[in-house]
Amino acid sequence: MKKSVLLILLSSLVFFTSNKNKEEKVYMKISSLKAKPVVKGKINGQNAFFLIDTGADVSMLHSKDAKKYAYKLAFPDSQKSIVGFSGRAARLWEVRDLDVRINKIPLTGNIYAIDLTNITESVARNTGLKISGIIGSDLLKKYGFEIDYEQELLGLSR
């Protein structure tokens, strides 16, 4: 009898915990699914588009958009760089005075800046949208991003 009651309580706990996680997920329409998903968000209160890139280790903004979105660039105390497809290392800027939101949810964490001209031009050719940044796997994991290709929805946790 005690084992049955304990089993029922544990089952209920698992059920309510899994439902709680589903309730906290917020979904939004993906702006474009051509090649890779692009979603609309905000940088310092202004509309912006972001490429969702599971292959990017870090999240980045286009350094040439700093003035447009009123964020500041500074080289970090320790050198941070990334290596792209070309095999060359590029130094990352640290971004300050920044508020990035996707579906009204503020994304916090280390977001860097780098010249994304080649990527922004490629995405614009394929989608007609000018991206201002890339949401990489660091924030994708942190916020539990889910991409529903069939429904063209992006889900993230608060």
Backbone as CSV, one residue per row, in Angstrom:
resi,resn,N_x,N_y,N_z,CA_x,CA_y,CA_z,C_x,C_y,C_z
1,MET,0.822,-1.192,0.000,0.000,0.000,0.000,0.866,1.257,0.000
2,LYS,1.883,1.302,0.893,2.764,2.463,0.973,3.515,2.652,-0.345
3,LYS,3.924,1.536,-0.966,4.639,1.621,-2.243,3.730,2.174,-3.330
4,SER,2.450,1.792,-3.316,1.488,2.281,-4.317,1.273,3.772,-4.167
5,VAL,1.124,4.239,-2.943,0.918,5.667,-2.688,2.159,6.450,-3.116
6,LEU,3.333,5.942,-2.765,4.580,6.600,-3.145,4.720,6.658,-4.664
7,LEU,4.392,5.575,-5.348,4.459,5.524,-6.797,3.503,6.542,-7.430
8,ILE,2.305,6.659,-6.891,1.328,7.628,-7.400,1.822,9.049,-7.177
9,LEU,2.383,9.317,-5.996,2.911,10.657,-5.717,4.061,11.004,-6.653
10,LEU,4.974,10.071,-6.883,6.095,10.310,-7.787,5.606,10.525,-9.217
11,SER,4.624,9.749,-9.641,4.061,9.910,-10.988,3.433,11.282,-11.142
12,SER,2.719,11.734,-10.123,2.084,13.058,-10.161,3.130,14.147,-10.241
13,LEU,4.199,13.990,-9.468,5.269,14.980,-9.467,5.893,15.095,-10.854
14,VAL,6.177,13.973,-11.488,6.752,13.979,-12.835,5.782,14.632,-13.816
15,PHE,4.497,14.294,-13.728,3.483,14.860,-14.628,3.404,16.375,-14.473
16,PHE,3.310,16.857,-13.234,3.173,18.300,-13.021,4.450,19.041,-13.363
17,THR,5.608,18.447,-13.117,6.870,19.082,-13.474,6.993,19.205,-14.989
18,SER,6.638,18.154,-15.728,6.754,18.217,-17.184,5.739,19.203,-17.751
19,ASN,4.545,19.291,-17.198,3.562,20.267,-17.664,4.003,21.689,-17.339
20,LYS,4.642,21.868,-16.189,5.116,23.191,-15.804,6.131,23.695,-16.825
21,ASN,7.065,22.831,-17.238,8.070,23.232,-18.224,7.419,23.608,-19.546
22,LYS,6.383,22.893,-19.951,5.708,23.199,-21.202,4.988,24.539,-21.118
23,GLU,4.415,24.854,-19.952,3.688,26.110,-19.782,4.631,27.309,-19.834
24,GLU,5.877,27.139,-19.414,6.820,28.247,-19.384,7.423,28.543,-20.760
25,LYS,7.233,27.656,-21.709,7.767,27.855,-23.055,6.872,28.831,-23.805
26,VAL,7.477,29.821,-24.467,6.759,30.821,-25.245,7.105,30.592,-26.712
27,TYR,6.089,30.604,-27.572,6.308,30.346,-28.993,6.049,31.596,-29.822
28,MET,6.785,31.712,-30.908,6.606,32.823,-31.839,6.811,32.324,-33.259
29,LYS,6.268,33.038,-34.216,6.400,32.695,-35.632,7.835,32.980,-36.086
30,ILE,8.396,32.064,-36.854,9.721,32.268,-37.447,9.545,33.152,-38.675
31,SER,10.364,34.198,-38.799,10.249,35.150,-39.908,10.613,34.533,-41.248
32,SER,11.612,33.652,-41.247,12.025,32.985,-42.476,12.634,31.642,-42.134
33,LEU,12.348,30.643,-42.962,12.943,29.318,-42.795,13.747,28.918,-44.025
34,LYS,14.091,29.878,-44.870,14.903,29.573,-46.044,16.342,29.390,-45.578
35,ALA,16.892,28.237,-45.801,18.253,27.856,-45.389,18.329,27.675,-43.877
36,LYS,18.275,28.755,-43.111,18.319,28.692,-41.650,17.234,29.592,-41.092
37,PRO,16.764,29.292,-39.865,15.693,30.117,-39.299,16.161,31.526,-38.929
38,VAL,15.304,32.495,-39.230,15.528,33.898,-38.861,14.310,34.340,-38.069
39,VAL,14.557,34.987,-36.918,13.460,35.455,-36.079,13.595,36.955,-35.819
40,LYS,12.453,37.563,-35.518,12.420,38.986,-35.203,12.576,39.166,-33.700
41,GLY,13.344,40.154,-33.324,13.536,40.489,-31.913,13.783,41.974,-31.784
42,LYS,14.408,42.354,-30.702,14.722,43.771,-30.473,16.128,43.898,-29.904
43,ILE,16.799,44.962,-30.332,18.075,45.358,-29.743,17.865,46.765,-29.217
44,ASN,18.018,46.929,-27.925,17.813,48.236,-27.281,16.515,48.900,-27.738
45,GLY,15.458,48.118,-27.804,14.124,48.630,-28.115,13.796,48.788,-29.583
46,GLN,14.752,48.527,-30.471,14.521,48.657,-31.912,14.415,47.271,-32.554
47,ASN,13.528,47.155,-33.537,13.344,45.879,-34.228,14.626,45.419,-34.901
48,ALA,14.861,44.114,-34.836,16.053,43.521,-35.444,15.744,42.067,-35.790
49,PHE,16.468,41.530,-36.764,16.346,40.125,-37.126,17.606,39.389,-36.692
50,PHE,17.398,38.132,-36.253,18.494,37.297,-35.789,18.469,35.958,-36.503
51,LEU,19.642,35.512,-36.914,19.812,34.180,-37.464,19.947,33.215,-36.292
52,ILE,19.206,32.120,-36.324,19.334,31.076,-35.306,20.326,30.062,-35.847
53,ASP,21.479,29.939,-35.185,22.563,29.119,-35.715,23.099,28.173,-34.644
54,THR,22.662,26.914,-34.719,23.100,25.917,-33.736,24.588,25.603,-33.864
55,GLY,25.193,25.939,-34.986,26.617,25.680,-35.189,27.517,26.778,-34.658
56,ALA,26.936,27.897,-34.251,27.731,28.995,-33.691,27.887,28.769,-32.188
57,ASP,29.115,28.767,-31.710,29.363,28.549,-30.283,28.903,29.717,-29.424
58,VAL,29.006,30.931,-29.965,28.650,32.137,-29.210,27.635,32.965,-29.995
59,SER,26.946,33.828,-29.279,25.994,34.743,-29.902,26.715,36.047,-30.223
60,MET,26.405,36.605,-31.401,27.137,37.768,-31.889,26.204,38.775,-32.545
61,LEU,26.605,40.030,-32.467,25.924,41.103,-33.185,26.850,41.608,-34.278
62,HIS,26.247,42.249,-35.270,27.032,42.839,-36.356,27.671,44.125,-35.826
63,SER,28.981,44.154,-35.749,29.680,45.302,-35.152,29.373,46.611,-35.869
64,LYS,29.048,46.543,-37.157,28.759,47.765,-37.902,27.383,48.348,-37.552
65,ASP,26.590,47.620,-36.759,25.277,48.121,-36.325,25.317,48.774,-34.946
66,ALA,26.486,48.908,-34.348,26.585,49.442,-32.980,25.956,50.826,-32.856
67,LYS,26.229,51.691,-33.792,25.684,53.051,-33.725,24.161,53.030,-33.918
68,LYS,23.690,52.253,-34.890,22.262,52.169,-35.180,21.458,51.741,-33.958
69,TYR,21.974,50.767,-33.202,21.253,50.225,-32.049,21.748,50.785,-30.713
70,ALA,22.675,51.704,-30.762,23.169,52.418,-29.570,23.766,51.501,-28.501
71,TYR,24.604,50.558,-28.925,25.371,49.783,-27.952,26.840,50.102,-28.155
72,LYS,27.630,49.858,-27.125,29.049,50.203,-27.157,29.903,48.952,-27.354
73,LEU,31.010,49.148,-28.060,31.970,48.066,-28.314,33.258,48.339,-27.552
74,ALA,33.820,47.291,-26.972,35.103,47.415,-26.286,35.826,46.089,-26.416
75,PHE,37.147,46.168,-26.548,37.901,44.914,-26.552,37.959,44.398,-25.124
76,PRO,37.661,43.115,-24.910,37.706,42.556,-23.552,39.128,42.503,-23.032
77,ASP,39.247,42.388,-21.699,40.568,42.318,-21.074,41.372,41.138,-21.611
78,SER,40.728,39.999,-21.766,41.417,38.851,-22.343,40.994,38.729,-23.805
79,GLN,41.926,38.345,-24.659,41.603,38.239,-26.079,40.642,37.094,-26.327
80,LYS,39.540,37.419,-26.983,38.577,36.403,-27.384,38.483,36.464,-28.902
81,SER,38.508,35.293,-29.518,38.420,35.256,-30.967,37.676,34.003,-31.392
82,ILE,37.241,34.014,-32.641,36.596,32.846,-33.223,37.289,32.526,-34.537
83,VAL,37.170,31.288,-34.947,37.725,30.855,-36.229,36.555,30.481,-37.118
84,GLY,36.491,31.098,-38.298,35.410,30.828,-39.239,35.796,29.773,-40.250
85,PHE,34.956,29.666,-41.292,35.187,28.675,-42.338,36.515,28.887,-43.054
86,SER,36.964,30.130,-43.121,38.215,30.423,-43.818,39.432,29.913,-43.062
87,GLY,39.244,29.590,-41.777,40.358,29.134,-40.963,41.097,30.268,-40.287
88,ARG,40.675,31.501,-40.561,41.330,32.660,-39.934,40.619,33.016,-38.635
89,ALA,41.405,33.446,-37.660,40.840,33.881,-36.380,40.443,35.345,-36.485
90,ALA,39.322,35.692,-35.889,38.857,37.076,-35.854,38.577,37.437,-34.397
91,ARG,39.015,38.606,-33.994,38.850,39.048,-32.615,37.425,39.534,-32.380
92,LEU,36.886,39.176,-31.230,35.528,39.569,-30.866,35.539,40.827,-29.997
93,TRP,34.557,41.663,-30.230,34.337,42.830,-29.384,33.422,42.423,-28.236
94,GLU,33.623,43.042,-27.093,32.679,42.914,-25.994,31.597,43.973,-26.217
95,VAL,30.339,43.620,-25.967,29.232,44.556,-26.186,28.715,45.044,-24.842
96,ARG,28.543,46.350,-24.734,28.034,46.963,-23.499,26.795,47.791,-23.811
97,ASP,26.042,48.104,-22.751,24.798,48.880,-22.879,23.855,48.195,-23.860
98,LEU,23.541,46.941,-23.567,22.802,46.109,-24.506,21.582,45.467,-23.862
99,ASP,20.465,45.511,-24.583,19.248,44.809,-24.190,18.734,44.091,-25.434
100,VAL,18.880,42.750,-25.449,18.403,41.934,-26.570,17.188,41.162,-26.091
101,ARG,16.116,41.199,-26.899,14.883,40.488,-26.548,14.369,39.712,-27.751
102,ILE,13.904,38.514,-27.463,13.205,37.693,-28.443,11.835,37.418,-27.837
103,ASN,10.791,37.809,-28.538,9.418,37.634,-28.051,9.250,38.202,-26.638
104,LYS,9.798,39.394,-26.419,9.742,40.140,-25.148,10.546,39.512,-24.024
105,ILE,11.252,38.418,-24.298,12.072,37.768,-23.281,13.502,38.306,-23.394
106,PRO,14.024,38.921,-22.307,15.403,39.426,-22.366,16.404,38.273,-22.378
107,LEU,17.348,38.329,-23.306,18.406,37.325,-23.390,19.647,37.898,-22.713
108,THR,20.070,37.261,-21.650,21.253,37.724,-20.932,22.364,36.703,-21.104
109,GLY,23.560,37.177,-21.060,24.727,36.313,-21.229,25.772,37.081,-22.012
110,ASN,26.830,36.398,-22.377,27.888,37.029,-23.155,27.483,37.093,-24.618
111,ILE,27.242,38.293,-25.080,26.964,38.518,-26.502,28.090,39.405,-27.015
112,TYR,28.723,38.946,-28.070,29.877,39.649,-28.615,29.498,40.320,-29.928
113,ALA,30.430,41.071,-30.492,30.219,41.702,-31.792,31.429,41.418,-32.675
114,ILE,31.125,41.315,-33.968,32.154,41.069,-34.973,31.570,41.540,-36.303
115,ASP,32.409,41.790,-37.266,31.919,42.191,-38.589,31.255,40.974,-39.252
116,LEU,29.940,41.044,-39.376,29.160,39.949,-39.968,28.725,40.261,-41.400
117,THR,29.395,41.186,-42.066,28.968,41.639,-43.391,28.702,40.488,-44.350
118,ASN,29.635,39.557,-44.480,29.443,38.448,-45.425,28.211,37.620,-45.085
119,ILE,27.991,37.389,-43.804,26.834,36.594,-43.380,25.543,37.372,-43.588
120,THR,25.525,38.651,-43.207,24.297,39.443,-43.374,23.909,39.547,-44.845
121,GLU,24.900,39.693,-45.724,24.615,39.773,-47.164,24.087,38.440,-47.696
122,SER,24.661,37.339,-47.253,24.217,36.018,-47.691,22.780,35.745,-47.238
123,VAL,22.487,36.041,-45.984,21.134,35.833,-45.463,20.141,36.733,-46.201
124,ALA,20.530,37.975,-46.473,19.641,38.906,-47.191,19.338,38.389,-48.600
125,ARG,20.347,37.835,-49.285,20.118,37.276,-50.625,19.124,36.109,-50.575
126,ASN,19.228,35.278,-49.533,18.384,34.085,-49.429,16.996,34.345,-48.858
127,THR,16.869,35.363,-48.011,15.599,35.568,-47.301,14.955,36.931,-47.547
128,GLY,15.742,37.896,-48.013,15.238,39.264,-48.131,15.268,40.016,-46.810
129,LEU,15.841,39.402,-45.765,15.899,40.023,-44.442,17.339,40.352,-44.075
130,LYS,17.542,41.530,-43.477,18.883,41.914,-43.013,18.991,41.572,-41.535
131,ILE,19.839,40.589,-41.236,20.020,40.221,-39.832,20.991,41.194,-39.165
132,SER,20.817,41.348,-37.861,21.702,42.200,-37.067,22.518,41.383,-36.083
133,GLY,22.249,40.078,-36.043,22.999,39.242,-35.130,22.704,37.773,-35.321
134,ILE,23.448,36.973,-34.565,23.321,35.520,-34.585,23.081,35.050,-33.158
135,ILE,22.031,34.274,-32.969,21.817,33.625,-31.676,22.480,32.261,-31.785
136,GLY,23.550,32.075,-31.021,24.337,30.845,-31.081,23.932,29.841,-30.021
137,SER,24.640,28.714,-30.014,24.281,27.602,-29.131,24.375,27.964,-27.653
138,ASP,25.190,28.967,-27.295,25.279,29.362,-25.883,23.917,29.812,-25.362
139,LEU,23.234,30.697,-26.089,21.917,31.170,-25.657,20.806,30.195,-26.033
140,LEU,20.994,29.448,-27.117,19.994,28.450,-27.497,19.819,27.421,-26.380
141,LYS,20.932,26.992,-25.796,20.867,26.032,-24.690,20.306,26.683,-23.429
142,LYS,20.795,27.871,-23.119,20.399,28.557,-21.884,18.892,28.785,-21.827
143,TYR,18.277,29.128,-22.961,16.847,29.451,-22.996,15.993,28.326,-23.582
144,GLY,16.583,27.164,-23.789,15.824,26.000,-24.248,15.101,26.225,-25.559
145,PHE,15.758,26.888,-26.502,15.142,27.157,-27.802,14.716,25.857,-28.467
146,GLU,13.548,25.856,-29.089,13.049,24.738,-29.891,12.607,25.290,-31.235
147,ILE,12.956,24.606,-32.299,12.525,25.014,-33.633,11.550,23.974,-34.147
148,ASP,10.338,24.406,-34.448,9.314,23.538,-35.017,9.210,23.901,-36.497
149,TYR,9.914,23.149,-37.331,9.960,23.458,-38.764,8.596,23.297,-39.424
150,GLU,7.835,22.307,-38.997,6.535,22.049,-39.609,5.554,23.201,-39.364
151,GLN,5.511,23.684,-38.120,4.599,24.775,-37.761,5.236,26.156,-37.967
152,GLU,6.543,26.175,-38.286,7.316,27.411,-38.437,7.257,28.258,-37.175
153,LEU,7.538,27.597,-36.031,7.507,28.260,-34.734,8.834,28.094,-34.024
154,LEU,9.155,29.099,-33.223,10.333,29.050,-32.355,9.839,29.129,-30.930
155,GLY,10.281,28.203,-30.100,9.910,28.216,-28.677,11.120,28.499,-27.831
156,LEU,10.920,29.268,-26.747,11.988,29.501,-25.801,11.412,29.644,-24.416
157,SER,12.241,29.334,-23.422,11.816,29.404,-22.028,12.126,30.775,-21.465
158,ARG,11.281,31.183,-20.530,11.481,32.481,-19.855,12.640,32.428,-18.909
